[in-house]
Amino acid sequence: MQSIIERIEKEIAAWDPTSGGASLETGIVRAAGDGIAEIDGLAQAMMSEMVLFDAVFDRTLEDALKDTSPIYGLILNLEEDGVRAVILGDSTRVHEGMLVRRLGKPLSISVGDSLLGRVVNPLGEPVDGKGPTKAKEDRPIERQAYGVIDRSSVNVPLHTGIKAIDAMIPIGRGQRELIIGDRGTGKTSIAIDTIINQKNEPDATRPICIYVAIGQKESKTAKLVAELAARGAMEYSIIVTAPASAPAALQFLAPFAGATIGEYFMEQGKDALVIYDDLSKQAVAYRQMSLLLRRPPGREAYPGDIFYLHSRLLERAAKLSKEKGGGSLTALPIIETQEGDVSAYIPTNVISITDGQIYLEANLFNKGQRPAINVGISVSRVGSSAQTKAMKKVSGKIKLELAQFRELEAFMQFSSDLDADTKKRIDTGRRMTEVLNQGRGVPLSFEMEAAVIFAATNGYLDTIAPAQIGIAEEKLRAYLSREAGGILTAIRESKEIREETEKTLREKLDAFVAHQSA
């Protein structure tokens, strides 16, 4: 051991900070356990710097980096008598007395177009068995978000293909919209349908979709990849996975890796969508890691910088100005609540950072409403700025009417004697709720959404019983696709329902109603 320490001291003495030779500095593992390494000898180490653990002492750094399975670490604590690093990989291979080499750079991953269609871990390494990626450019996974001057307003819609969201809680490209709710209420389904729906967008404006799976079962992620591949969505998608079996450090890093990949495409002038599923599990992983690093616990044992963890991640979502290329990065973070408690620590943190939330309620889900959106407390702070003229025209007062319907429905439980006006409002609300019901895996193009909602809000479905709305809507969509293709094309190309288009659409809808009642 003494000879090892002497060798390390010689290397430190020979290190010249002006020569850029930071990688020459080496240290030694004092103790290792629970995925954390305490290291002596790295006097010049930087926060968030990468280190390499090496069991072989008589070789150069270049030879060490050629290992087929190198073990990296990330320095997260700078202390008086050494540093503490989290081990990014199999922590059982790191032991006391092991050599540690500084790499002189922050943690980085390789990014590039070759990642499309691939499944990678938070270090950018492929885990789908398709061989190495050809990504050449390395980018630090942590970076400062773009400032206000470099951004422009969010005014281009990101269509989810889900009628209730696109009509009432529109999402814009560059926005951060939180999806929040209890376990099993359909949060991931909304995210996956949004990815699948981008197939309906023109190739030139189709967003690149990055799905970050944090702490999920590997079987669930494999099923998701298979579904996206079967629907033709993997060609414009990238999956970043840090499964439940991965170390806490990788679960903590996974969202930052997803943001870094998304920024690569944003800075090329393209649009990107990144889904963090879910940040509750990232917060738990960060809490575990912080406690093992001996950082002082705060509320619910989370460290004091847990808010900063999520804010610096979500602030990276942006719509860049034309001078910066005009690209965008949209973030859809997911948060899991317990018993619908949105006032808990992590949910309130993320709600205050994002530009609105889609709140999914277990009671509505159990009643059969899909998606189970509570329209009363769901909001998009971008609002109609992120809607096409066509959707603005047809969606109008839907949200207000549905919120009023929910209040009347609750009141109706205590009163059997209702006046005609109240009864009509309740029937209209039930009918609209059924129109906005939508099963998983069937996202609609925005022009079809606009046409269906136009029919519902203009009385063309008023003769149909609420229980039969779902069947009638399927028939209406099939009819419009068959008989009104030109109208749908006109709406898609102009992004609005012009006077002549509306006239033709009304004629087609009159014909549909007449056929149904015959």
PDB file of N, CA, C and O in Angstrom, residues 178-182 185 187 333-337 341-342 346-348 350-351 357-361 378:
ATOM      1  N   LEU A 178     -46.943  19.365 -16.869  1.00  0.00           N
ATOM      2  CA  LEU A 178     -46.870  18.261 -15.914  1.00  0.00           C
ATOM      3  C   LEU A 178     -48.066  17.327 -16.077  1.00  0.00           C
ATOM      4  O   LEU A 178     -49.201  17.777 -16.223  1.00  0.00           O
ATOM      5  N   ILE A 179     -47.801  16.025 -16.067  1.00  0.00           N
ATOM      6  CA  ILE A 179     -48.861  15.017 -16.027  1.00  0.00           C
ATOM      7  C   ILE A 179     -48.805  14.400 -14.629  1.00  0.00           C
ATOM      8  O   ILE A 179     -47.797  13.812 -14.241  1.00  0.00           O
ATOM      9  N   ILE A 180     -49.872  14.569 -13.865  1.00  0.00           N
ATOM     10  CA  ILE A 180     -49.837  14.197 -12.448  1.00  0.00           C
ATOM     11  C   ILE A 180     -51.075  13.397 -12.074  1.00  0.00           C
ATOM     12  O   ILE A 180     -52.173  13.656 -12.575  1.00  0.00           O
ATOM     13  N   GLY A 181     -50.886  12.413 -11.209  1.00  0.00           N
ATOM     14  CA  GLY A 181     -52.012  11.606 -10.765  1.00  0.00           C
ATOM     15  C   GLY A 181     -51.530  10.378 -10.019  1.00  0.00           C
ATOM     16  O   GLY A 181     -50.333  10.095  -9.965  1.00  0.00           O
ATOM     17  N   ASP A 182     -52.472   9.646  -9.443  1.00  0.00           N
ATOM     18  CA  ASP A 182     -52.126   8.429  -8.719  1.00  0.00           C
ATOM     19  C   ASP A 182     -51.618   7.351  -9.658  1.00  0.00           C
ATOM     20  O   ASP A 182     -51.757   7.461 -10.886  1.00  0.00           O
ATOM     21  N   THR A 185     -53.532   5.586 -13.259  1.00  0.00           N
ATOM     22  CA  THR A 185     -54.608   6.454 -13.764  1.00  0.00           C
ATOM     23  C   THR A 185     -54.405   6.847 -15.229  1.00  0.00           C
ATOM     24  O   THR A 185     -55.152   7.663 -15.754  1.00  0.00           O
ATOM     25  N   LYS A 187     -51.259   7.947 -16.757  1.00  0.00           N
ATOM     26  CA  LYS A 187     -50.285   9.014 -17.034  1.00  0.00           C
ATOM     27  C   LYS A 187     -49.368   8.619 -18.205  1.00  0.00           C
ATOM     28  O   LYS A 187     -49.167   9.399 -19.139  1.00  0.00           O
ATOM     29  N   PRO A 333     -43.024  16.197 -17.889  1.00  0.00           N
ATOM     30  CA  PRO A 333     -42.664  15.438 -16.684  1.00  0.00           C
ATOM     31  C   PRO A 333     -43.893  14.731 -16.111  1.00  0.00           C
ATOM     32  O   PRO A 333     -45.016  15.233 -16.237  1.00  0.00           O
ATOM     33  N   ILE A 334     -43.675  13.593 -15.521  1.00  0.00           N
ATOM     34  CA  ILE A 334     -44.756  12.834 -14.890  1.00  0.00           C
ATOM     35  C   ILE A 334     -44.452  12.730 -13.396  1.00  0.00           C
ATOM     36  O   ILE A 334     -43.308  12.480 -13.012  1.00  0.00           O
ATOM     37  N   ILE A 335     -45.467  12.955 -12.580  1.00  0.00           N
ATOM     38  CA  ILE A 335     -45.328  12.851 -11.120  1.00  0.00           C
ATOM     39  C   ILE A 335     -46.443  11.939 -10.600  1.00  0.00           C
ATOM     40  O   ILE A 335     -47.609  12.096 -10.978  1.00  0.00           O
ATOM     41  N   GLU A 336     -46.067  11.014  -9.743  1.00  0.00           N
ATOM     42  CA  GLU A 336     -47.060  10.116  -9.141  1.00  0.00           C
ATOM     43  C   GLU A 336     -47.448  10.635  -7.768  1.00  0.00           C
ATOM     44  O   GLU A 336     -46.582  10.925  -6.934  1.00  0.00           O
ATOM     45  N   THR A 337     -48.745  10.760  -7.529  1.00  0.00           N
ATOM     46  CA  THR A 337     -49.239  11.210  -6.222  1.00  0.00           C
ATOM     47  C   THR A 337     -49.712  10.017  -5.401  1.00  0.00           C
ATOM     48  O   THR A 337     -49.933   8.923  -5.938  1.00  0.00           O
ATOM     49  N   ASP A 341     -52.934  13.335  -3.427  1.00  0.00           N
ATOM     50  CA  ASP A 341     -52.421  14.453  -2.629  1.00  0.00           C
ATOM     51  C   ASP A 341     -51.446  15.302  -3.453  1.00  0.00           C
ATOM     52  O   ASP A 341     -50.249  15.032  -3.483  1.00  0.00           O
ATOM     53  N   VAL A 342     -51.976  16.346  -4.097  1.00  0.00           N
ATOM     54  CA  VAL A 342     -51.115  17.227  -4.903  1.00  0.00           C
ATOM     55  C   VAL A 342     -50.378  18.240  -4.036  1.00  0.00           C
ATOM     56  O   VAL A 342     -49.538  18.989  -4.531  1.00  0.00           O
ATOM     57  N   ILE A 346     -42.914  16.891  -3.269  1.00  0.00           N
ATOM     58  CA  ILE A 346     -42.414  16.833  -4.648  1.00  0.00           C
ATOM     59  C   ILE A 346     -43.466  17.325  -5.649  1.00  0.00           C
ATOM     60  O   ILE A 346     -43.147  18.115  -6.550  1.00  0.00           O
ATOM     61  N   PRO A 347     -44.757  16.900  -5.543  1.00  0.00           N
ATOM     62  CA  PRO A 347     -45.763  17.449  -6.469  1.00  0.00           C
ATOM     63  C   PRO A 347     -45.851  18.974  -6.461  1.00  0.00           C
ATOM     64  O   PRO A 347     -45.901  19.596  -7.521  1.00  0.00           O
ATOM     65  N   THR A 348     -45.846  19.602  -5.274  1.00  0.00           N
ATOM     66  CA  THR A 348     -45.954  21.071  -5.236  1.00  0.00           C
ATOM     67  C   THR A 348     -44.720  21.719  -5.849  1.00  0.00           C
ATOM     68  O   THR A 348     -44.820  22.752  -6.511  1.00  0.00           O
ATOM     69  N   VAL A 350     -42.826  20.545  -8.332  1.00  0.00           N
ATOM     70  CA  VAL A 350     -42.838  20.441  -9.797  1.00  0.00           C
ATOM     71  C   VAL A 350     -43.988  21.258 -10.394  1.00  0.00           C
ATOM     72  O   VAL A 350     -43.851  21.856 -11.463  1.00  0.00           O
ATOM     73  N   ILE A 351     -45.126  21.318  -9.692  1.00  0.00           N
ATOM     74  CA  ILE A 351     -46.242  22.162 -10.163  1.00  0.00           C
ATOM     75  C   ILE A 351     -45.787  23.617 -10.287  1.00  0.00           C
ATOM     76  O   ILE A 351     -46.129  24.324 -11.243  1.00  0.00           O
ATOM     77  N   GLN A 357     -50.589  21.862 -15.576  1.00  0.00           N
ATOM     78  CA  GLN A 357     -50.615  20.439 -15.253  1.00  0.00           C
ATOM     79  C   GLN A 357     -51.877  19.780 -15.774  1.00  0.00           C
ATOM     80  O   GLN A 357     -52.931  20.415 -15.868  1.00  0.00           O
ATOM     81  N   ILE A 358     -51.742  18.519 -16.139  1.00  0.00           N
ATOM     82  CA  ILE A 358     -52.870  17.668 -16.502  1.00  0.00           C
ATOM     83  C   ILE A 358     -53.066  16.743 -15.314  1.00  0.00           C
ATOM     84  O   ILE A 358     -52.222  15.879 -15.046  1.00  0.00           O
ATOM     85  N   TYR A 359     -54.160  16.940 -14.575  1.00  0.00           N
ATOM     86  CA  TYR A 359     -54.378  16.180 -13.346  1.00  0.00           C
ATOM     87  C   TYR A 359     -55.342  15.032 -13.619  1.00  0.00           C
ATOM     88  O   TYR A 359     -56.484  15.245 -14.023  1.00  0.00           O
ATOM     89  N   LEU A 360     -54.873  13.822 -13.415  1.00  0.00           N
ATOM     90  CA  LEU A 360     -55.687  12.624 -13.630  1.00  0.00           C
ATOM     91  C   LEU A 360     -56.212  12.133 -12.283  1.00  0.00           C
ATOM     92  O   LEU A 360     -55.447  11.970 -11.337  1.00  0.00           O
ATOM     93  N   GLU A 361     -57.520  11.906 -12.218  1.00  0.00           N
ATOM     94  CA  GLU A 361     -58.167  11.583 -10.952  1.00  0.00           C
ATOM     95  C   GLU A 361     -58.611  10.128 -10.932  1.00  0.00           C
ATOM     96  O   GLU A 361     -59.248   9.643 -11.878  1.00  0.00           O
ATOM     97  N   SER A 378     -56.952  21.141 -13.909  1.00  0.00           N
ATOM     98  CA  SER A 378     -55.963  21.001 -14.981  1.00  0.00           C
ATOM     99  C   SER A 378     -55.900  22.313 -15.749  1.00  0.00           C
ATOM    100  O   SER A 378     -56.927  22.948 -15.984  1.00  0.00           O
TER     101      SER A 378
END
